Amino acid sequence: MEYGRRRQLLRVRGRNVAWVPPLLLLVGIVLLDFNTTERFRIITWIVLVPGTAAAICGVWTTGAFAVLAVVTYVAVDSAWPGQYQAGLGDFVLVAVGGMLAVVACAVRLRKERQTLHIQDIAETTRRTVLRPLPPRWGGLEHAGVYLAADVEARVGGDFYDIQPGPHGTRLFVGDVQGKGLGAVETAAALLGTFREAGYHEKDLATVAERLEIRMLRHRRHTTALGRADGDRFATAVLIGFPEDTPETIEVVNFGHEAPLAVGPGGVRELPSGDGLPLGFADLVGGLPPVHRVPLAADETLLLVTDGVTEARDRRGTFYPLVRELGPAVAAGTGHPDPGLLVRLVRDGVLRHCGGRLVDDTTVFAVRRAREAAREDGEEGRLRS
């Protein structure tokens, strides 16, 4: 990330200008040396030129500046009378400094290539876990943003997906406890099960049961491998959009943040219950119930992970999600756009915490596509 931003800064109209700063430094040192007295010789500072090039240029360019620095040093120093010349010691310093700069540049470029490779792997992993979704998928318009607390890793334990099927469209949003590759692996396991069960199973309760079983199986597997993942769990919200009741949704809440319905009438929290996270059903002897709750045609469903609700400012105050959404929703009209909602929450969280995310943050918004909602309404009138 930092490497990419630095490369952009060193380009003007698509051309690499990384060689300009070390060249300006070299010219400045030479001019200063010629315009000062013999008591203030600074030609030895020319050793900074290849050092600067090593930080922003390639190996060959750094080597060229190292040679140029030595040649310039000899030429400028020889122009002074013998008693005022810097001498052999400083010449060796400039020469050795140039060679070390070339070595440092080679090491830097190697590390940058390794970092880019790791970022490519992280991006591939992210796209595998959080697969790209078509703009309109399963009769839903959606928008989502995922911000990893570790900006270099770019991947963590938050997840979301939409799965259309013969029994309606299902939505799954959640947050795996912990961080690192173990959390990513758990998220991938849960999403794989959701994509299959969400398509094939008729009842949302059966989908929820399959997810709980998958969580338990995954924990047993990782424990058998000798990893300390035996107590890992995941909070999640499983939502079904039945085709026969377009203004009602089914919700199973596994200890996750309650979904919000955002519409012209304001922001309301859906009464989805207080179930335990995935992996803890045995503690209460069963899974969370399936709640059927109303969702009007002009309302958009907003789901977030605790990276949003637990974001703190410098005084330790949590981000007031509902309070922030209220005025923005009141100022708008009609059906709230998922993309606008997601950007509003994302920008609000980053502004509230000053860009210092301490947990992975996911914001996801969906609404029934207007064409789909219109077709469902017409079909309902025909049935009546």
C-alpha positions as a Markdown table, in Angstrom:
| # | Residue | x | y | z |
|---|---|---|---|---|
| 1 | Met | 0.0 | 0.0 | 0.0 |
| 2 | Glu | 2.7 | 2.5 | 1.0 |
| 3 | Tyr | 4.9 | 1.4 | -1.9 |
| 4 | Gly | 2.1 | 2.0 | -4.4 |
| 5 | Arg | 1.4 | 5.5 | -3.0 |
| 6 | Arg | 5.1 | 6.3 | -3.1 |
| 7 | Arg | 5.3 | 5.2 | -6.7 |
| 8 | Gln | 2.4 | 7.4 | -7.7 |
| 9 | Leu | 4.0 | 10.5 | -6.0 |
| 10 | Leu | 7.2 | 9.9 | -8.0 |
| 11 | Arg | 5.4 | 10.0 | -11.4 |
| 12 | Val | 4.4 | 13.1 | -13.4 |
| 13 | Arg | 2.1 | 12.5 | -16.3 |
| 14 | Gly | 3.0 | 8.8 | -16.3 |
| 15 | Arg | 6.8 | 9.5 | -16.3 |
| 16 | Asn | 9.1 | 8.4 | -13.5 |
| 17 | Val | 10.8 | 11.4 | -11.9 |
| 18 | Ala | 12.4 | 9.6 | -9.0 |
| 19 | Trp | 15.8 | 10.7 | -10.3 |
| 20 | Val | 15.0 | 14.4 | -9.9 |
| 21 | Pro | 15.4 | 14.7 | -6.0 |
| 22 | Pro | 18.9 | 13.2 | -5.9 |
| 23 | Leu | 20.0 | 15.2 | -8.9 |
| 24 | Leu | 18.8 | 18.5 | -7.3 |
| 25 | Leu | 20.6 | 17.5 | -4.1 |
| 26 | Leu | 23.8 | 17.0 | -6.0 |
| 27 | Val | 23.6 | 20.3 | -7.8 |
| 28 | Gly | 22.7 | 22.1 | -4.6 |
| 29 | Ile | 25.7 | 20.6 | -2.7 |
| 30 | Val | 28.1 | 21.6 | -5.6 |
| 31 | Leu | 26.7 | 25.2 | -5.7 |
| 32 | Leu | 27.0 | 25.6 | -2.0 |
| 33 | Asp | 30.5 | 24.3 | -1.9 |
| 34 | Phe | 31.6 | 26.7 | -4.6 |
| 35 | Asn | 29.8 | 29.7 | -2.9 |
| 36 | Thr | 31.2 | 29.2 | 0.7 |
| 37 | Thr | 34.6 | 29.8 | 2.1 |
| 38 | Glu | 37.3 | 27.3 | 2.7 |
| 39 | Arg | 36.2 | 27.1 | 6.3 |
| 40 | Phe | 32.9 | 25.6 | 5.3 |
| 41 | Arg | 33.5 | 22.8 | 2.8 |
| 42 | Ile | 30.4 | 20.7 | 2.3 |
| 43 | Ile | 31.4 | 18.7 | -0.8 |
| 44 | Thr | 31.6 | 15.6 | 1.5 |
| 45 | Trp | 27.8 | 15.8 | 1.8 |
| 46 | Ile | 27.6 | 14.5 | -1.7 |
| 47 | Val | 27.5 | 11.1 | -0.1 |
| 48 | Leu | 23.8 | 11.8 | 0.6 |
| 49 | Val | 23.1 | 11.7 | -3.1 |
| 50 | Pro | 23.3 | 8.0 | -3.7 |
| 51 | Gly | 21.7 | 7.4 | -0.3 |
| 52 | Thr | 18.7 | 9.4 | -1.4 |
| 53 | Ala | 18.6 | 7.6 | -4.7 |
| 54 | Ala | 18.7 | 4.3 | -2.9 |
| 55 | Ala | 15.4 | 5.2 | -1.1 |
| 56 | Ile | 13.4 | 6.0 | -4.2 |
| 57 | Cys | 15.2 | 4.9 | -7.4 |
| 58 | Gly | 16.2 | 1.6 | -8.9 |
| 59 | Val | 19.5 | -0.2 | -8.6 |
| 60 | Trp | 21.0 | 1.0 | -11.9 |
| 61 | Thr | 19.9 | 4.6 | -11.2 |
| 62 | Thr | 21.4 | 4.4 | -7.7 |
| 63 | Gly | 24.6 | 3.0 | -9.1 |
| 64 | Ala | 24.8 | 5.8 | -11.7 |
| 65 | Phe | 24.4 | 8.4 | -8.9 |
| 66 | Ala | 27.1 | 6.7 | -6.8 |
| 67 | Val | 29.5 | 7.0 | -9.7 |
| 68 | Leu | 28.4 | 10.5 | -10.5 |
| 69 | Ala | 28.9 | 11.5 | -6.8 |
| 70 | Val | 32.5 | 10.2 | -6.8 |
| 71 | Val | 33.3 | 11.9 | -10.1 |
| 72 | Thr | 31.7 | 15.2 | -9.0 |
| 73 | Tyr | 33.5 | 15.0 | -5.7 |
| 74 | Val | 36.9 | 14.6 | -7.4 |
| 75 | Ala | 36.2 | 17.4 | -9.9 |
| 76 | Val | 34.9 | 19.9 | -7.3 |
| 77 | Asp | 37.5 | 19.1 | -4.7 |
| 78 | Ser | 40.4 | 19.4 | -7.2 |
| 79 | Ala | 39.2 | 22.9 | -8.1 |
| 80 | Trp | 40.2 | 24.1 | -4.7 |
| 81 | Pro | 43.8 | 24.9 | -3.7 |
| 82 | Gly | 45.7 | 22.0 | -2.2 |
| 83 | Gln | 45.6 | 23.2 | 1.3 |
| 84 | Tyr | 41.8 | 23.5 | 1.2 |
| 85 | Gln | 41.0 | 20.1 | -0.4 |
| 86 | Ala | 39.0 | 17.6 | 1.6 |
| 87 | Gly | 41.5 | 14.8 | 0.9 |
| 88 | Leu | 41.6 | 11.0 | 0.5 |
| 89 | Gly | 39.7 | 10.2 | 3.6 |
| 90 | Asp | 36.6 | 11.9 | 2.4 |
| 91 | Phe | 37.0 | 10.4 | -1.0 |
| 92 | Val | 36.9 | 7.0 | 0.5 |
| 93 | Leu | 33.8 | 7.9 | 2.5 |
| 94 | Val | 32.0 | 9.0 | -0.7 |
| 95 | Ala | 33.0 | 5.9 | -2.6 |
| 96 | Val | 32.1 | 3.5 | 0.2 |
| 97 | Gly | 28.8 | 5.4 | 0.8 |
| 98 | Gly | 27.9 | 5.0 | -2.8 |
| 99 | Met | 28.5 | 1.2 | -2.8 |
| 100 | Leu | 26.5 | 0.8 | 0.4 |
| 101 | Ala | 23.7 | 2.8 | -1.2 |
| 102 | Val | 23.6 | 0.4 | -4.1 |
| 103 | Val | 23.4 | -2.6 | -1.8 |
| 104 | Ala | 20.7 | -0.9 | 0.3 |
| 105 | Cys | 18.7 | -0.2 | -2.8 |
| 106 | Ala | 18.8 | -3.8 | -3.9 |
| 107 | Val | 17.7 | -5.0 | -0.5 |
| 108 | Arg | 14.8 | -2.4 | -0.5 |
| 109 | Leu | 13.6 | -3.5 | -3.9 |
| 110 | Arg | 13.7 | -7.2 | -2.9 |
| 111 | Lys | 11.6 | -6.4 | 0.2 |
| 112 | Glu | 9.1 | -4.4 | -1.9 |
| 113 | Arg | 8.7 | -7.3 | -4.3 |
| 114 | Gln | 8.1 | -9.6 | -1.4 |
| 115 | Thr | 5.5 | -7.2 | 0.0 |
| 116 | Leu | 3.7 | -6.9 | -3.4 |
| 117 | His | 3.6 | -10.7 | -3.6 |
| 118 | Ile | 2.1 | -11.0 | -0.1 |
| 119 | Gln | -0.5 | -8.4 | -1.0 |
| 120 | Asp | -1.4 | -10.3 | -4.2 |
| 121 | Ile | -1.9 | -13.4 | -2.1 |
| 122 | Ala | -4.0 | -11.5 | 0.4 |
| 123 | Glu | -6.1 | -10.0 | -2.4 |
| 124 | Thr | -6.6 | -13.4 | -4.0 |
| 125 | Thr | -7.6 | -14.8 | -0.6 |
| 126 | Arg | -10.0 | -11.9 | 0.0 |
| 127 | Arg | -11.7 | -12.4 | -3.4 |
| 128 | Thr | -12.0 | -16.1 | -2.7 |
| 129 | Val | -13.6 | -15.6 | 0.7 |
| 130 | Leu | -15.6 | -12.5 | -0.2 |
| 131 | Arg | -16.5 | -13.4 | -3.8 |
| 132 | Pro | -17.5 | -10.5 | -6.1 |
| 133 | Leu | -21.2 | -10.2 | -6.4 |
| 134 | Pro | -23.1 | -9.0 | -9.5 |
| 135 | Pro | -24.8 | -5.5 | -9.0 |
| 136 | Arg | -28.2 | -7.1 | -8.9 |
| 137 | Trp | -28.1 | -10.6 | -7.4 |
| 138 | Gly | -31.0 | -12.7 | -6.4 |
| 139 | Gly | -33.5 | -9.8 | -6.8 |
| 140 | Leu | -31.4 | -7.6 | -4.5 |
| 141 | Glu | -29.5 | -4.4 | -5.0 |
| 142 | His | -26.5 | -4.3 | -2.7 |
| 143 | Ala | -23.4 | -2.5 | -1.7 |
| 144 | Gly | -20.7 | -3.4 | 0.7 |
| 145 | Val | -17.3 | -2.3 | 2.0 |
| 146 | Tyr | -14.7 | -4.3 | 4.0 |
| 147 | Leu | -11.9 | -2.5 | 5.8 |
| 148 | Ala | -9.3 | -4.7 | 7.4 |
| 149 | Ala | -7.7 | -3.4 | 10.6 |
| 150 | Asp | -4.4 | -4.6 | 9.2 |
| 151 | Val | -4.2 | -2.5 | 6.1 |
| 152 | Glu | -1.2 | -4.5 | 4.8 |
| 153 | Ala | -3.0 | -7.8 | 5.1 |
| 154 | Arg | -6.2 | -6.5 | 3.6 |
| 155 | Val | -8.1 | -9.6 | 4.8 |
| 156 | Gly | -9.6 | -10.7 | 8.1 |
| 157 | Gly | -12.5 | -12.6 | 9.7 |
| 158 | Asp | -15.5 | -10.4 | 8.5 |
| 159 | Phe | -17.6 | -11.9 | 5.8 |
| 160 | Tyr | -20.8 | -11.4 | 3.8 |
| 161 | Asp | -22.5 | -13.1 | 0.8 |
| 162 | Ile | -25.8 | -13.4 | -1.0 |
| 163 | Gln | -27.1 | -16.7 | -2.3 |
| 164 | Pro | -30.2 | -16.9 | -4.6 |
| 165 | Gly | -31.9 | -20.2 | -4.9 |
| 166 | Pro | -35.2 | -22.0 | -5.5 |
| 167 | His | -36.5 | -21.1 | -2.0 |
| 168 | Gly | -35.7 | -17.4 | -2.2 |
| 169 | Thr | -32.6 | -15.4 | -1.7 |
| 170 | Arg | -30.5 | -15.7 | 1.5 |
| 171 | Leu | -28.1 | -13.2 | 3.0 |
| 172 | Phe | -25.3 | -14.0 | 5.4 |
| 173 | Val | -23.2 | -11.5 | 7.2 |
| 174 | Gly | -20.8 | -12.2 | 10.1 |
| 175 | Asp | -17.6 | -11.8 | 12.1 |
| 176 | Val | -15.3 | -14.6 | 13.1 |
| 177 | Gln | -13.7 | -14.2 | 16.6 |
| 178 | Gly | -10.0 | -13.6 | 16.4 |
| 179 | Lys | -7.7 | -12.5 | 13.6 |
| 180 | Gly | -5.2 | -13.9 | 11.2 |
| 181 | Leu | -5.4 | -16.9 | 8.8 |
| 182 | Gly | -7.3 | -19.0 | 11.3 |
| 183 | Ala | -10.2 | -16.5 | 11.2 |
| 184 | Val | -10.1 | -16.3 | 7.4 |
| 185 | Glu | -10.1 | -20.1 | 7.2 |
| 186 | Thr | -13.2 | -20.2 | 9.5 |
| 187 | Ala | -15.0 | -17.6 | 7.5 |
| 188 | Ala | -14.3 | -19.5 | 4.3 |
| 189 | Ala | -15.7 | -22.7 | 5.8 |
| 190 | Leu | -18.9 | -21.0 | 6.9 |
| 191 | Leu | -19.4 | -19.3 | 3.6 |
| 192 | Gly | -18.9 | -22.5 | 1.7 |
| 193 | Thr | -21.6 | -24.2 | 3.8 |
| 194 | Phe | -23.9 | -21.1 | 3.4 |
| 195 | Arg | -23.6 | -21.2 | -0.4 |
| 196 | Glu | -24.7 | -24.8 | -0.5 |
| 197 | Ala | -27.3 | -24.9 | 2.2 |
| 198 | Gly | -28.7 | -21.5 | 1.3 |
| 199 | Tyr | -29.4 | -22.8 | -2.2 |
| 200 | His | -30.7 | -26.3 | -1.4 |
| 201 | Glu | -32.5 | -26.1 | 1.9 |
| 202 | Lys | -36.1 | -24.9 | 1.9 |
| 203 | Asp | -36.3 | -23.8 | 5.6 |
| 204 | Leu | -34.0 | -21.1 | 6.9 |
| 205 | Ala | -33.9 | -23.0 | 10.3 |
| 206 | Thr | -32.2 | -25.9 | 8.5 |
| 207 | Val | -29.7 | -23.5 | 6.9 |
| 208 | Ala | -28.9 | -22.2 | 10.4 |
| 209 | Glu | -28.5 | -25.8 | 11.7 |
| 210 | Arg | -26.1 | -26.6 | 8.9 |
| 211 | Leu | -24.0 | -23.6 | 9.7 |
| 212 | Glu | -23.8 | -24.5 | 13.4 |
| 213 | Ile | -22.8 | -28.1 | 12.5 |
| 214 | Arg | -20.1 | -26.7 | 10.2 |
| 215 | Met | -18.7 | -24.5 | 12.9 |
| 216 | Leu | -18.4 | -27.4 | 15.3 |
| 217 | Arg | -16.9 | -29.7 | 12.7 |
| 218 | His | -14.3 | -27.0 | 11.8 |
| 219 | Arg | -13.4 | -26.5 | 15.4 |
| 220 | Arg | -12.9 | -30.3 | 15.9 |
| 221 | His | -10.7 | -30.5 | 12.8 |
| 222 | Thr | -8.5 | -27.6 | 13.8 |
| 223 | Thr | -8.2 | -28.9 | 17.3 |
| 224 | Ala | -7.2 | -32.4 | 16.0 |
| 225 | Leu | -4.4 | -30.6 | 14.0 |
| 226 | Gly | -3.1 | -29.3 | 17.3 |
| 227 | Arg | -4.1 | -25.7 | 16.7 |
| 228 | Ala | -5.6 | -23.5 | 19.5 |
| 229 | Asp | -8.8 | -22.9 | 17.6 |
| 230 | Gly | -11.0 | -25.0 | 19.7 |
| 231 | Asp | -12.9 | -22.1 | 21.3 |
| 232 | Arg | -13.3 | -20.1 | 18.1 |
| 233 | Phe | -16.8 | -18.8 | 17.3 |
| 234 | Ala | -18.6 | -16.4 | 14.9 |
| 235 | Thr | -21.3 | -13.9 | 15.3 |
| 236 | Ala | -23.6 | -13.7 | 12.3 |
| 237 | Val | -26.9 | -12.8 | 10.9 |
| 238 | Leu | -28.7 | -15.1 | 8.4 |
| 239 | Ile | -31.6 | -13.5 | 6.5 |
| 240 | Gly | -34.1 | -15.0 | 4.1 |
| 241 | Phe | -36.1 | -13.0 | 1.5 |
| 242 | Pro | -39.2 | -15.2 | 0.9 |
| 243 | Glu | -40.6 | -14.9 | -2.6 |
| 244 | Asp | -44.2 | -15.3 | -1.4 |
| 245 | Thr | -44.1 | -12.4 | 1.2 |
| 246 | Pro | -42.2 | -9.5 | -0.4 |
| 247 | Glu | -42.6 | -7.2 | 2.6 |
| 248 | Thr | -41.4 | -9.8 | 5.2 |
| 249 | Ile | -38.0 | -11.2 | 5.8 |
| 250 | Glu | -36.8 | -14.1 | 8.0 |
| 251 | Val | -33.9 | -13.4 | 10.4 |
| 252 | Val | -31.7 | -15.7 | 12.5 |
| 253 | Asn | -29.3 | -13.7 | 14.7 |
| 254 | Phe | -26.3 | -15.6 | 16.1 |
| 255 | Gly | -25.3 | -12.9 | 18.6 |
| 256 | His | -24.6 | -10.3 | 16.0 |
| 257 | Glu | -25.3 | -6.6 | 15.8 |
| 258 | Ala | -29.0 | -6.2 | 15.0 |
| 259 | Pro | -29.8 | -5.3 | 11.4 |
| 260 | Leu | -31.2 | -1.8 | 10.8 |
| 261 | Ala | -34.1 | -1.0 | 8.5 |
| 262 | Val | -33.5 | 2.4 | 6.9 |
| 263 | Gly | -36.3 | 4.2 | 5.1 |
| 264 | Pro | -38.2 | 7.4 | 4.7 |
| 265 | Gly | -39.7 | 6.9 | 8.1 |
| 266 | Gly | -36.3 | 6.8 | 9.8 |
| 267 | Val | -34.0 | 4.1 | 11.2 |
| 268 | Arg | -35.3 | 1.2 | 13.2 |
| 269 | Glu | -33.6 | -1.8 | 14.7 |
| 270 | Leu | -35.1 | -5.2 | 13.7 |
| 271 | Pro | -36.2 | -7.3 | 16.6 |
| 272 | Ser | -34.1 | -10.3 | 15.7 |
| 273 | Gly | -33.6 | -11.8 | 19.2 |
| 274 | Asp | -30.5 | -12.5 | 21.4 |
| 275 | Gly | -29.1 | -15.8 | 20.1 |
| 276 | Leu | -25.6 | -17.0 | 20.9 |
| 277 | Pro | -22.8 | -17.0 | 18.3 |
| 278 | Leu | -22.2 | -20.0 | 16.0 |
| 279 | Gly | -20.5 | -22.7 | 17.9 |
| 280 | Phe | -22.3 | -22.2 | 21.2 |
| 281 | Ala | -25.7 | -23.8 | 20.5 |
| 282 | Asp | -24.9 | -26.7 | 22.9 |
| 283 | Leu | -24.7 | -24.2 | 25.8 |
| 284 | Val | -28.4 | -23.3 | 25.5 |
| 285 | Gly | -29.7 | -26.6 | 24.0 |
| 286 | Gly | -30.7 | -25.2 | 20.6 |
| 287 | Leu | -30.3 | -22.6 | 17.8 |
| 288 | Pro | -31.7 | -19.1 | 17.8 |
| 289 | Pro | -35.3 | -18.9 | 16.5 |
| 290 | Val | -36.3 | -17.7 | 13.1 |
| 291 | His | -38.0 | -14.4 | 13.3 |
| 292 | Arg | -40.3 | -13.1 | 10.6 |
| 293 | Val | -40.1 | -9.3 | 10.7 |
| 294 | Pro | -41.6 | -6.7 | 8.3 |
| 295 | Leu | -39.4 | -4.9 | 5.8 |
| 296 | Ala | -41.3 | -2.3 | 3.7 |
| 297 | Ala | -40.6 | -2.0 | 0.0 |
| 298 | Asp | -39.1 | 1.5 | 0.5 |
| 299 | Glu | -36.7 | 0.3 | 3.3 |
| 300 | Thr | -33.1 | -0.7 | 2.9 |
| 301 | Leu | -31.5 | -3.3 | 5.2 |
| 302 | Leu | -28.2 | -2.2 | 6.8 |
| 303 | Leu | -25.9 | -4.7 | 8.4 |
| 304 | Val | -22.5 | -3.9 | 10.1 |
| 305 | Thr | -19.9 | -5.7 | 12.2 |
| 306 | Asp | -18.7 | -4.6 | 15.6 |
| 307 | Gly | -15.8 | -2.7 | 13.9 |
| 308 | Val | -18.5 | -0.1 | 13.2 |
| 309 | Thr | -20.3 | 0.0 | 16.6 |
| 310 | Glu | -17.2 | -0.4 | 18.7 |
| 311 | Ala | -15.1 | 2.3 | 16.8 |
| 312 | Arg | -13.9 | 4.8 | 19.3 |
| 313 | Asp | -12.7 | 8.4 | 19.1 |
| 314 | Arg | -9.8 | 9.8 | 21.1 |
| 315 | Arg | -12.1 | 10.2 | 24.2 |
| 316 | Gly | -13.2 | 6.6 | 24.0 |
| 317 | Thr | -16.7 | 7.3 | 22.8 |
| 318 | Phe | -18.3 | 4.7 | 20.6 |
| 319 | Tyr | -19.5 | 5.6 | 17.1 |
| 320 | Pro | -23.2 | 6.5 | 17.3 |
| 321 | Leu | -24.4 | 4.7 | 14.2 |
| 322 | Val | -28.2 | 5.3 | 14.6 |
| 323 | Arg | -27.7 | 8.9 | 15.6 |
| 324 | Glu | -25.5 | 9.6 | 12.6 |
| 325 | Leu | -27.8 | 7.9 | 10.2 |
| 326 | Gly | -31.0 | 9.7 | 11.4 |
| 327 | Pro | -30.3 | 13.2 | 9.9 |
| 328 | Ala | -28.9 | 11.8 | 6.7 |
| 329 | Val | -32.0 | 9.7 | 6.2 |
| 330 | Ala | -34.3 | 12.5 | 7.0 |
| 331 | Ala | -32.6 | 14.7 | 4.5 |
| 332 | Gly | -33.1 | 12.2 | 1.7 |
| 333 | Thr | -36.3 | 11.1 | 0.0 |
| 334 | Gly | -37.5 | 7.8 | -1.4 |
| 335 | His | -35.8 | 4.4 | -1.3 |
| 336 | Pro | -32.3 | 4.8 | 0.4 |
| 337 | Asp | -29.6 | 3.8 | -2.0 |
| 338 | Pro | -27.3 | 0.9 | -0.6 |
| 339 | Gly | -24.2 | 2.5 | -2.0 |
| 340 | Leu | -24.9 | 5.9 | -0.4 |
| 341 | Leu | -25.7 | 4.2 | 3.0 |
| 342 | Val | -22.5 | 2.2 | 2.9 |
| 343 | Arg | -20.3 | 5.3 | 2.0 |
| 344 | Leu | -22.1 | 7.3 | 4.7 |
| 345 | Val | -21.3 | 4.8 | 7.4 |
| 346 | Arg | -17.8 | 4.1 | 6.2 |
| 347 | Asp | -16.8 | 7.8 | 6.1 |
| 348 | Gly | -18.5 | 8.4 | 9.4 |
| 349 | Val | -16.5 | 5.6 | 11.1 |
| 350 | Leu | -13.2 | 6.6 | 9.7 |
| 351 | Arg | -13.9 | 10.2 | 10.7 |
| 352 | His | -14.9 | 9.2 | 14.2 |
| 353 | Cys | -11.8 | 7.1 | 14.9 |
| 354 | Gly | -9.4 | 9.3 | 13.0 |
| 355 | Gly | -8.6 | 6.4 | 10.5 |
| 356 | Arg | -7.3 | 4.2 | 13.3 |
| 357 | Leu | -9.3 | 1.0 | 13.0 |
| 358 | Val | -8.8 | -1.5 | 15.8 |
| 359 | Asp | -11.0 | -4.2 | 14.3 |
| 360 | Asp | -12.0 | -5.4 | 10.9 |
| 361 | Thr | -15.0 | -3.3 | 9.7 |
| 362 | Thr | -17.8 | -4.4 | 7.4 |
| 363 | Val | -20.7 | -2.4 | 6.2 |
| 364 | Phe | -23.3 | -4.1 | 3.9 |
| 365 | Ala | -26.6 | -2.7 | 2.7 |
| 366 | Val | -29.3 | -4.5 | 0.6 |
| 367 | Arg | -32.8 | -3.7 | -0.7 |
| 368 | Arg | -35.1 | -5.5 | -3.0 |
| 369 | Ala | -34.5 | -4.4 | -6.6 |
| 370 | Arg | -37.3 | -2.1 | -7.7 |
| 371 | Glu | -38.3 | -4.3 | -10.6 |
| 372 | Ala | -38.4 | -7.3 | -8.4 |
| 373 | Ala | -40.5 | -5.5 | -5.8 |
| 374 | Arg | -42.9 | -4.3 | -8.5 |
| 375 | Glu | -43.2 | -7.8 | -9.9 |
| 376 | Asp | -43.8 | -9.3 | -6.4 |
| 377 | Gly | -46.5 | -6.7 | -5.7 |
| 378 | Glu | -48.3 | -7.4 | -9.0 |
| 379 | Glu | -48.1 | -11.1 | -8.4 |
| 380 | Gly | -49.5 | -10.6 | -4.9 |
| 381 | Arg | -52.5 | -8.6 | -6.3 |
| 382 | Leu | -53.1 | -11.3 | -8.9 |
| 383 | Arg | -53.2 | -14.0 | -6.2 |
| 384 | Ser | -55.6 | -12.0 | -4.1 |
